[in-house]
Coordinates of C-alpha atoms in Angstrom, one line a residue:
X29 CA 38.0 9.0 189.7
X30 CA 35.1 11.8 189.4
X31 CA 32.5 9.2 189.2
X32 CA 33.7 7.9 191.8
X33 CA 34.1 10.6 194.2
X34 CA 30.4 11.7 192.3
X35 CA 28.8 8.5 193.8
X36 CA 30.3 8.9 197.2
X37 CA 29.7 12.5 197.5
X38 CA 25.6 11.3 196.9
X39 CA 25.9 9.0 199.4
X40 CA 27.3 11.1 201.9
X41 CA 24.3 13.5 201.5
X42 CA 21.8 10.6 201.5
X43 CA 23.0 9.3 204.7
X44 CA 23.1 13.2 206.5
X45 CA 19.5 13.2 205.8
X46 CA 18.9 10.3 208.2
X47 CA 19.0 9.8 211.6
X48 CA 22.6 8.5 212.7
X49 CA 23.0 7.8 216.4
X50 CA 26.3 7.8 218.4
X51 CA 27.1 4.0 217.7
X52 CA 27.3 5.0 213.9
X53 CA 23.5 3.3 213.2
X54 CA 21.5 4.4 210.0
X55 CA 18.3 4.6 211.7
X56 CA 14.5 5.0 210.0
X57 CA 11.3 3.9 210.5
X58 CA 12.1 0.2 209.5
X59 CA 14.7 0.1 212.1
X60 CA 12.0 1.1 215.1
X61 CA 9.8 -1.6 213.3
X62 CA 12.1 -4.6 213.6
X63 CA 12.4 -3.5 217.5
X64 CA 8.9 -3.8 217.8
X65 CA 8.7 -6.9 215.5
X66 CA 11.7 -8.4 217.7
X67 CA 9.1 -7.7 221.2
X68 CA 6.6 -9.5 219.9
X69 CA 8.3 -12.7 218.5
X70 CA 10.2 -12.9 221.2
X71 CA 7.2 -12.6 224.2
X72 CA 5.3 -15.2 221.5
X73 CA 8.5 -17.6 222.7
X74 CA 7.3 -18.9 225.7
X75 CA 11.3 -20.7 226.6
X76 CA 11.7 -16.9 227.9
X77 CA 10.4 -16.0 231.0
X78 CA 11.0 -14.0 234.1
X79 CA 13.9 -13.4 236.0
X80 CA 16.3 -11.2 237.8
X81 CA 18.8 -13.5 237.4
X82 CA 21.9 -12.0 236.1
X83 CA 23.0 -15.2 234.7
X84 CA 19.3 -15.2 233.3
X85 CA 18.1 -11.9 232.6
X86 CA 20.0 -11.8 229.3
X87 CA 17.9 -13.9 226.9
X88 CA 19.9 -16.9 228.3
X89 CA 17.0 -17.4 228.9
X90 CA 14.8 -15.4 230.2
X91 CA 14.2 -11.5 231.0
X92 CA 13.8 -8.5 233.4
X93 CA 11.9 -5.7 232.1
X94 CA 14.8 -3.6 231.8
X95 CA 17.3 -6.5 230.0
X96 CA 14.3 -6.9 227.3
X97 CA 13.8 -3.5 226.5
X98 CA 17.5 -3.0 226.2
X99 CA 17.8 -6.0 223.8
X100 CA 15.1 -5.1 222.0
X101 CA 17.0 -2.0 220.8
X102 CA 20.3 -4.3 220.6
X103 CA 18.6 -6.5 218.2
X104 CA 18.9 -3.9 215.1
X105 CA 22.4 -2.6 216.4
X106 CA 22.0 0.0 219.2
X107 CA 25.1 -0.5 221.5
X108 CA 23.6 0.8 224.6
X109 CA 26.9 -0.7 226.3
X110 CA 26.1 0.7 230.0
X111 CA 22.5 0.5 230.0
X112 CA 22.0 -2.2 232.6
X113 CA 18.4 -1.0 234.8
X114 CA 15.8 1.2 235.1
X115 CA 17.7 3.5 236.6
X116 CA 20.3 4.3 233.7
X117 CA 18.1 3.5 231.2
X118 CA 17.2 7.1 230.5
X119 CA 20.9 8.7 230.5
X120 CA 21.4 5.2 228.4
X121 CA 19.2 5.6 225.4
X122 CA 19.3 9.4 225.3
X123 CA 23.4 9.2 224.6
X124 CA 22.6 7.2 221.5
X125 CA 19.9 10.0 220.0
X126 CA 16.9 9.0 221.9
X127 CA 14.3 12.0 223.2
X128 CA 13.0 11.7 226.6
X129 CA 9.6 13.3 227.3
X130 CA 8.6 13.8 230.8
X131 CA 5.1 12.8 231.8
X132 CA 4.3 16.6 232.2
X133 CA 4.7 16.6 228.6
X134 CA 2.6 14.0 227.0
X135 CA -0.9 12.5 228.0
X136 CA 0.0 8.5 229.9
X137 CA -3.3 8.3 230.1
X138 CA -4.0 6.6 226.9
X139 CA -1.6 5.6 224.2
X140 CA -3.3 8.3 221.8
X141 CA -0.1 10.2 221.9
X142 CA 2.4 7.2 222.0
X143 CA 4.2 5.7 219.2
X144 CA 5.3 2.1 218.3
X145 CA 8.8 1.7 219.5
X146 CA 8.0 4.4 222.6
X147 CA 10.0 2.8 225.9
X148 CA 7.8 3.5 228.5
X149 CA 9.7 4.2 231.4
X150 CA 9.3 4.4 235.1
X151 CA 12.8 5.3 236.3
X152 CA 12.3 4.0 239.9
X153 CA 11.9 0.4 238.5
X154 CA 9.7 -0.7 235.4
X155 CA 9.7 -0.4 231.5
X156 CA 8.3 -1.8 228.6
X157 CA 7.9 -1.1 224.8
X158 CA 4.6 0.1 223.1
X159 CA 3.8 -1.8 220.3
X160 CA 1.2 0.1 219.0
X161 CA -2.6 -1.0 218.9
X162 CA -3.1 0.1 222.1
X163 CA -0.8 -2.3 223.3
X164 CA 2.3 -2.7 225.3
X165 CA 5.0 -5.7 225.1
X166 CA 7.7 -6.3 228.2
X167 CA 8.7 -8.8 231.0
X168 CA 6.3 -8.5 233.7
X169 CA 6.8 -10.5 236.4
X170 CA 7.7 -14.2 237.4
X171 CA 4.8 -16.1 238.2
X172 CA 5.8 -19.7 238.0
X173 CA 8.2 -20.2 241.0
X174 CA 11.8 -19.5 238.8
X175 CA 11.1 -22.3 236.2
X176 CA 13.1 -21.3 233.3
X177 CA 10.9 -20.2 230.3
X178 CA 7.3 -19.1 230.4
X179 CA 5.0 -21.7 231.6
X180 CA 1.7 -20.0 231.8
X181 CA 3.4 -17.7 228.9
X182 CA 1.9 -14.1 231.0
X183 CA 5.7 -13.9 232.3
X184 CA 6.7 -11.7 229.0
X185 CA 4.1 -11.1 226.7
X186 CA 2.1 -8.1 225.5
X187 CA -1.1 -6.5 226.6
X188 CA -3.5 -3.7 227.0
X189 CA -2.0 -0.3 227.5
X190 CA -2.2 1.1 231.1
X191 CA -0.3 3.7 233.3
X192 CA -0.8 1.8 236.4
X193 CA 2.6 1.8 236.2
X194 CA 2.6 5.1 236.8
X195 CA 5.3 5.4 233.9
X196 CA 7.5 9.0 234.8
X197 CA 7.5 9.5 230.7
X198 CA 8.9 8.0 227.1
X199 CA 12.0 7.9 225.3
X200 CA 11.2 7.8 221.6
X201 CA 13.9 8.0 218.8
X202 CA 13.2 10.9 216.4
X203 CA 12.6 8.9 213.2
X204 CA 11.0 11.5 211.4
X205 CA 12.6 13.3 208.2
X206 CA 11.4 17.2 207.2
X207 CA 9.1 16.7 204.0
X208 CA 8.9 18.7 200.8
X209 CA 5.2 19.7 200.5
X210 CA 6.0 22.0 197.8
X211 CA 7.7 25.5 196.5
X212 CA 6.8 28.8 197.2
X213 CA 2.7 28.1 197.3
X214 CA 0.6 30.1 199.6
X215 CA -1.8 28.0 202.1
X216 CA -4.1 28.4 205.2
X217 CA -3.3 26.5 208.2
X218 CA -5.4 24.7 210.1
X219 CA -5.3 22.9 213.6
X220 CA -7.1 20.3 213.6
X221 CA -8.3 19.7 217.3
X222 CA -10.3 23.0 216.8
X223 CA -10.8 23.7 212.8
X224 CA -9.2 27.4 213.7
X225 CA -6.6 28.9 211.0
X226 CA -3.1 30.2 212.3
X227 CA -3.6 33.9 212.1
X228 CA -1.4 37.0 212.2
X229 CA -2.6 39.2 214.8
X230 CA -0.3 42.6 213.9
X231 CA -1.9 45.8 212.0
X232 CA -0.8 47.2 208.9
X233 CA 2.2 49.2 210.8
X234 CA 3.1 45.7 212.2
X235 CA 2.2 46.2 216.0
X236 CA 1.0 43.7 218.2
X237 CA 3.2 41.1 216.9
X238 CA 1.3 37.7 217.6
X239 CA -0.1 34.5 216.4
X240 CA -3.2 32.6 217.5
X241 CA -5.3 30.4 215.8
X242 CA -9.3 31.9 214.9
X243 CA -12.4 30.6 213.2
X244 CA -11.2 29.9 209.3
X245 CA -12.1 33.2 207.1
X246 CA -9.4 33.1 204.5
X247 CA -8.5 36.5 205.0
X248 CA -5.3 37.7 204.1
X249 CA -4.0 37.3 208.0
X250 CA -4.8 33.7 207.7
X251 CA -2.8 33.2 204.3
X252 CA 0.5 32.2 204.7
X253 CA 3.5 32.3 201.6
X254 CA 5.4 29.2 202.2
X255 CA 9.0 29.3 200.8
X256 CA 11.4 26.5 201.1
X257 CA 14.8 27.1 201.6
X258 CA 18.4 25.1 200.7
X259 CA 18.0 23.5 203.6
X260 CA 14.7 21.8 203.1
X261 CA 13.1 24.2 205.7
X262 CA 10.3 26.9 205.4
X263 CA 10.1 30.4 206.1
X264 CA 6.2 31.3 206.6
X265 CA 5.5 34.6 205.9
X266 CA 1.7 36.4 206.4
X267 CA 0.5 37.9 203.0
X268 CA -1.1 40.5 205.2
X269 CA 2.2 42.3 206.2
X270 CA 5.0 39.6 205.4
X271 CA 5.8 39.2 208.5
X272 CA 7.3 35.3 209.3
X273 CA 6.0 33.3 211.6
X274 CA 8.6 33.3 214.2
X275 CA 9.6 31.5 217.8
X276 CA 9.8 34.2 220.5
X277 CA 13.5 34.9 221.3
X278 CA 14.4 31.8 220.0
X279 CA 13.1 29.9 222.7
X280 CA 14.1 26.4 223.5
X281 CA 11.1 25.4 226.6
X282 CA 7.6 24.1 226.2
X283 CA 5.5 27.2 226.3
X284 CA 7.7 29.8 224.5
X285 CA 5.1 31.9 222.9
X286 CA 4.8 31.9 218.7
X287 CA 4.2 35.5 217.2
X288 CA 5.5 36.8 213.7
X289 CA 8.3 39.1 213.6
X290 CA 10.4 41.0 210.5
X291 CA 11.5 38.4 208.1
X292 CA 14.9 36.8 208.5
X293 CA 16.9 33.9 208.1
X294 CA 17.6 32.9 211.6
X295 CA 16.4 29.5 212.8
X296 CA 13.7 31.0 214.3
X297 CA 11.9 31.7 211.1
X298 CA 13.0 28.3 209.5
X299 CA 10.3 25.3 210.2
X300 CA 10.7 22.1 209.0
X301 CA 7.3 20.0 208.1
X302 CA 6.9 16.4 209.6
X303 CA 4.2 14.0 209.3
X304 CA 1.5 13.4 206.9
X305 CA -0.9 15.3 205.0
X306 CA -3.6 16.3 207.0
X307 CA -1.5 15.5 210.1
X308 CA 1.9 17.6 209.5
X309 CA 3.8 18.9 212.6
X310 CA 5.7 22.0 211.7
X311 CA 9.1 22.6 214.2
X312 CA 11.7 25.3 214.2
X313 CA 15.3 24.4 213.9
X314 CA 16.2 26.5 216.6
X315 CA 14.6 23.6 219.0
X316 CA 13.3 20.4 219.5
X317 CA 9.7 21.6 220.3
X318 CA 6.9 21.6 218.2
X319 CA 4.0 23.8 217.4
X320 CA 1.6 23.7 219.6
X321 CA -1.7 25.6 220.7
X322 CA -2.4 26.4 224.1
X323 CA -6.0 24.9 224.7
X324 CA -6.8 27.2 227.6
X325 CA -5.9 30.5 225.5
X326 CA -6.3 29.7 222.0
X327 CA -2.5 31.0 221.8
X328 CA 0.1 29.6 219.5
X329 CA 3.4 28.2 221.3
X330 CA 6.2 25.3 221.3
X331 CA 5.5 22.1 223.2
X332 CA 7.1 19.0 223.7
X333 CA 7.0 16.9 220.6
X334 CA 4.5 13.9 221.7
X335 CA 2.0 13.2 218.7
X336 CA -1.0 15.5 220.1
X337 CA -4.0 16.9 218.2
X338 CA -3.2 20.0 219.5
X339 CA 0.2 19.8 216.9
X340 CA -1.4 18.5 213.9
X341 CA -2.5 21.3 211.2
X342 CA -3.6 20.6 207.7
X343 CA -1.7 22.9 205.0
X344 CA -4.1 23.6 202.8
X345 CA -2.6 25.2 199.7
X346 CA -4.2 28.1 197.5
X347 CA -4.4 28.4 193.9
X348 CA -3.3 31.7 192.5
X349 CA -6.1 33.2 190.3
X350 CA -6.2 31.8 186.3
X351 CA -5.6 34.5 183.6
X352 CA -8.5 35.5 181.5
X353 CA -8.9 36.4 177.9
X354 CA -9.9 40.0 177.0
X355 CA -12.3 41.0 173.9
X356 CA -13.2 44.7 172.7
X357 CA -15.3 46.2 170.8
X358 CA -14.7 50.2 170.1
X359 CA -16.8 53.1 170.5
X360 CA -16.7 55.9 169.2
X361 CA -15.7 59.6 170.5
X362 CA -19.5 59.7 171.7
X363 CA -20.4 56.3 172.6
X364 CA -19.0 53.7 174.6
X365 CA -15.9 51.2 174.5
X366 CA -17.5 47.3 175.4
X367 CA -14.5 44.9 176.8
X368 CA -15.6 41.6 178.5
X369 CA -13.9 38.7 179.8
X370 CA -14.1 35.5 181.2
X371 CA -14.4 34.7 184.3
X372 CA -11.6 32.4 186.2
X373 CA -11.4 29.9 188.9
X374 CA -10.3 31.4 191.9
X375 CA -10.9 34.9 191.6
X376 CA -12.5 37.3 193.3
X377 CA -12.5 40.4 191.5
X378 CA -10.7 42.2 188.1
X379 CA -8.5 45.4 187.5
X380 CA -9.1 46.8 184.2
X381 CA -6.0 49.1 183.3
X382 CA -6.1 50.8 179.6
X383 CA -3.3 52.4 177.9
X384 CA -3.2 55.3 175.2
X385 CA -0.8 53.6 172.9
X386 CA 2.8 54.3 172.9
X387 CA 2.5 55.1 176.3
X388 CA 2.4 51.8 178.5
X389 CA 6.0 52.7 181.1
X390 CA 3.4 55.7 181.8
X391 CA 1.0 55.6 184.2
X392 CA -2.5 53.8 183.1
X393 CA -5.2 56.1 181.6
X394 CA -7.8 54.6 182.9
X395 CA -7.7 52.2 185.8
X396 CA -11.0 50.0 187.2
X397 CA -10.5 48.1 190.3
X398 CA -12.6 45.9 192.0
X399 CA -14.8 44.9 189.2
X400 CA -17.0 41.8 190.1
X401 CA -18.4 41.7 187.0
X402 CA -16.5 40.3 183.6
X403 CA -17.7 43.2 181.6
X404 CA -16.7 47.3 181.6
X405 CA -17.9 50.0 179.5
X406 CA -16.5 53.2 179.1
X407 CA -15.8 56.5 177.7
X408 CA -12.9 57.3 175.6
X409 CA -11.9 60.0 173.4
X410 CA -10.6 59.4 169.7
X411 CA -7.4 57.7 169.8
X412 CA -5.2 54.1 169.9
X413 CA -5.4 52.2 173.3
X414 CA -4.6 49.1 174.4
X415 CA -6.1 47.6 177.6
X416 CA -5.3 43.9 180.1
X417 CA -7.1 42.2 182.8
X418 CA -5.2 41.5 186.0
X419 CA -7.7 38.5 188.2
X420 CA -7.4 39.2 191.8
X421 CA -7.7 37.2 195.2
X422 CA -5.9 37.5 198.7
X423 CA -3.0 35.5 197.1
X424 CA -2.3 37.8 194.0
X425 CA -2.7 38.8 191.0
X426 CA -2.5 37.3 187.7
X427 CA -2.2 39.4 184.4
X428 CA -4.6 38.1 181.3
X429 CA -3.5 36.1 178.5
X430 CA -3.8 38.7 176.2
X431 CA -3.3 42.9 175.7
X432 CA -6.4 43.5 173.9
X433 CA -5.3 46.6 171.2
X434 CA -8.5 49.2 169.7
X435 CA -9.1 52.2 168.4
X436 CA -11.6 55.1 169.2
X437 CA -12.1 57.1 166.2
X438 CA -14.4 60.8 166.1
X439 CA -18.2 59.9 165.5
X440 CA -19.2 60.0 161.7
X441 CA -23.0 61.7 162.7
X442 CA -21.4 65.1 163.3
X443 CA -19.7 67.7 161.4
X444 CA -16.8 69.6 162.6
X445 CA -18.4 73.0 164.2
X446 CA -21.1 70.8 165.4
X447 CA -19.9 71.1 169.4
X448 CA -23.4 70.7 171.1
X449 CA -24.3 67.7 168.9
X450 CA -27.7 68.8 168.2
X451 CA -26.9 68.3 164.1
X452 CA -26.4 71.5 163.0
X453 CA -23.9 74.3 163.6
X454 CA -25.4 77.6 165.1
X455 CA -24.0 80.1 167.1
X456 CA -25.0 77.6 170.2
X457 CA -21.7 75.9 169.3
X458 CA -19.3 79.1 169.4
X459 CA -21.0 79.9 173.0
X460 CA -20.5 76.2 174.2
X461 CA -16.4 76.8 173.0
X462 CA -16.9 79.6 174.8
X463 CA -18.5 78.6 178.4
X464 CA -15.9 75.4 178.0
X465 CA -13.3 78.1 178.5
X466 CA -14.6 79.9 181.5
X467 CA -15.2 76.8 183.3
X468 CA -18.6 77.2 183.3
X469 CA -19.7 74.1 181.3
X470 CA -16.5 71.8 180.4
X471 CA -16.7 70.0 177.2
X472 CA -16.9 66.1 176.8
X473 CA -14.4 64.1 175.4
X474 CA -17.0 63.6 172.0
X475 CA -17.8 67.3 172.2
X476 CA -14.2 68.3 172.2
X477 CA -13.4 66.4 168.9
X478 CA -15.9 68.6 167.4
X479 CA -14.5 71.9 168.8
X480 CA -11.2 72.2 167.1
X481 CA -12.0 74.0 164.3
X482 CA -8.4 75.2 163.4
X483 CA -7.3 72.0 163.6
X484 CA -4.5 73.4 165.8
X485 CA -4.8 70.6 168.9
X486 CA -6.0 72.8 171.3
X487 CA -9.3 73.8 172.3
X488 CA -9.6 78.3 172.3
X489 CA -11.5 81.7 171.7
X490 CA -10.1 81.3 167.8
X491 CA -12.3 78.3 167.6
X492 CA -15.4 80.0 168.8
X493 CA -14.6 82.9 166.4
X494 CA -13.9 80.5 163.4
X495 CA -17.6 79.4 163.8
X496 CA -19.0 83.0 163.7
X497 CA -17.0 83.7 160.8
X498 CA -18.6 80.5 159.1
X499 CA -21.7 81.7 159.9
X500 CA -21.4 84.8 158.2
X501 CA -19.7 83.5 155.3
X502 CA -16.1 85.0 156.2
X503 CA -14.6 81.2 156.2
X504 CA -16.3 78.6 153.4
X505 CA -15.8 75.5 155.3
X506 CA -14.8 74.1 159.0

């Protein structure tokens, strides 16, 4: 009984993710195929013709623009049990799911914005079916006298593309299913009518809350953290501020602006990703628009959905930089640490942070940033460290493979006494304790390890005077 219930609860959530019109149809791509397929065979059956006929007009045998177009969509199970003309076909089609797009929405022009299986409409009194190829497929007219059939076989048939028709817009069934393109990735986008990037227009205090699209620079305003949610949607935040890229108010009309706005989880700031790669449309679930840029302003907004340029992006995903591998080799108290790295794919610069060991919830003890180089050398006094390489670019950050451990120990070429390192121990050395003291002349970190002379671990006047007292015999040894 649980395998069973199992295998129907799978099924269930197979079918919600297609589209399901009123009469109960499982409707995909296929489906709008076999209504193109079924236009074609059937004008390519010259016993249908042209007529108005009612007894006629029904395949029995012949057709009116309107009766083909609604049997083409009958053919793979649409009821459509009114539609009867040009003039209900609209209201018709759109109860069973279909979308209808005005003329002021989509360029009739050309078919470069049409799609196989579009019903080109004009509701005052003609329709026909693009079948893609620049072509459409319908009834036309009857041009043999009311002989049954197709005798010169122009009566239904399909041809060139035109809008002499003067067609008043298209209903199209949304076939289209939101893709997974991936899981929490970072990526530029790209229009690719104009080669510009989407890009966040707020400051750092996250004013001026817009988005437009610029030339490409893949700076941090362009790069966008895509993360998909339960649903199968995306919330696209800017790396620049996080702020989500977000439909103005909600809006639900062609030209509702597209800014970014404090992250949320309203369907604003949830966009599902249709299409193909290179060619993905990216639309909000809080409408039926898609992303669109105005062409006049270089603005980002919602517009009709109807296959323009001008609502194709490419999503061009980011690599996060590759770790590296840190080497060492010590210095001493008075000469430099060496460590070096090597250099990674998609970096563009390295933090060095060093530890003293023991000590790595503190704060680092020495932190480089912004190295372009893969090598640092550097100054440390006597003492256990431990030191990682984070590789940087506008995406992240990515810590090195390895925590690279050393030690600094006190120079062997000096004795203890010895604090200006000039190889013997004079009364030079208690005056250099001394101006150290007064502030006059700080010690480095080599010269201090030499400066301790009472081995106490701390650097004071009983130090100078332990050297004068060596120097006149008072204390054998330092």
């Amino acid at each position: 009984m649980r395998k069973i219930f199992s295998v129907l609860l799978i099924l269930i959530l197979i079918l919600s993710t297609l589209a399901i019109p009123a009469s109960g149809l499982t409707v995909t791509q296929s489906t709008i195929d076999k209504v193109v397929q079924w236009a074609i065979d059937t004008a390519a059956d010259d016993t249908h013709g042209y007529s108005q006929a009612y007894d006629r007009r029904w395949g029995t045998p012949d057709y009116d623009c309107a009766s083909f177009v609604i049997c083409a969509y009958r053919s793979v199970g649409f009821k459509l049990s009114n539609a009867a003309h040009c003039g209900n076909i609209k209201d018709e089609f759109m109860k069973e799911g279909f979308q209808w797009i005005p003329n002021t929405q989509i360029d009739m022009s050309t078919s470069a914005q049409l799609k196989p299986g579009d019903v080109l409409l004009r509701i005052s009194g003609h329709t026909e079916i693009y079948i893609g190829d620049n072509k459409q497929c319908g009834a036309h007219d009857d041009y043999d006298g009311n002989v049954r059939g197709d005798t010169y076989g122009n009566e239904v048939c399909p041809y060139t593309y035109s809008n002499r028709s003067n067609w008043s817009g298209v209903l199209r069934y949304p076939v289209d299913k939101p893709l997974d393109i991936g899981t929490d990735f970072y990526a530029t986008i790209v229009n690719n009518s104009t080669g510009k990037a989407v890009t966040n227009t707020s400051d750092e205090n996250c004013e001026n809350r817009n988005a437009i699209i610029e030339p490409l620079t893949n700076s941090s305003n362009q790069i966008w953290k895509f993360e998909r949610r339960e649903n199968g949607s995306y919330k696209i935040s800017s790396v620049f501020n996080g702020l989500a890229l977000d439909v103005t108010g909600a809006g639900t009309t062609s030209g509702t602006n597209v800014g970014v706005y404090f992250s949320s989880d309203k369907p604003a700031q949830q966009w599902n990703v249709f299409g193909e790669s290179g060619k993905y449309r990216l639309k909000p679930l809080c409408n039926n628009l898609a992303l669109d840029v105005n062409k006049t302003t270089n603005n980002l907004q919602m517009g009709t959905d109807n296959n323009s340029a001008s609502q194709y992006f490419s999503i061009n995903i980011m690599s996060a930089p590759q770790s590296t591998y840190v080497e060492c080799k010590a210095g001493t108290s008075l000469t430099q640490t060496a460590l070096w790295w090597n250099m990674t794919l998609y970096t563009d610069s390295y933090d060095l942070l060093i530890w003293e060991s023991g000590k790595t919830e503190a704060e680092p003890y020495v932190t480089l940033t912004g190295i372009t180089d893969t090598f640092a050398q550097i100054e440390l006094p006597k003492g256990e460290y431990l030191a990682v390489v984070y590789s940087n670019n506008v995406v992240g950050s990515t810590k090195s493979i390895n925590t690279v451990e050393f030690t600094v120990e006190k120079d062997p070429n000096y004795s203890l006494g010895d604090v200006d390192l000039d190889g013997e121990i004079s009364v030079l050395d208690a005056a250099a304790i001394q101006l150290h003291l007064v502030e006059t002349k700080p010690l480095s970190f080599g010269q201090a390890d030499y400066a301790d002379t009472d081995k106490d671990g701390e650097i004071s006047v009983l130090d100078a005077l332990r050297i004068q007292m060596y120097l006149v015999n008072k204390v054998p040894k330092l």
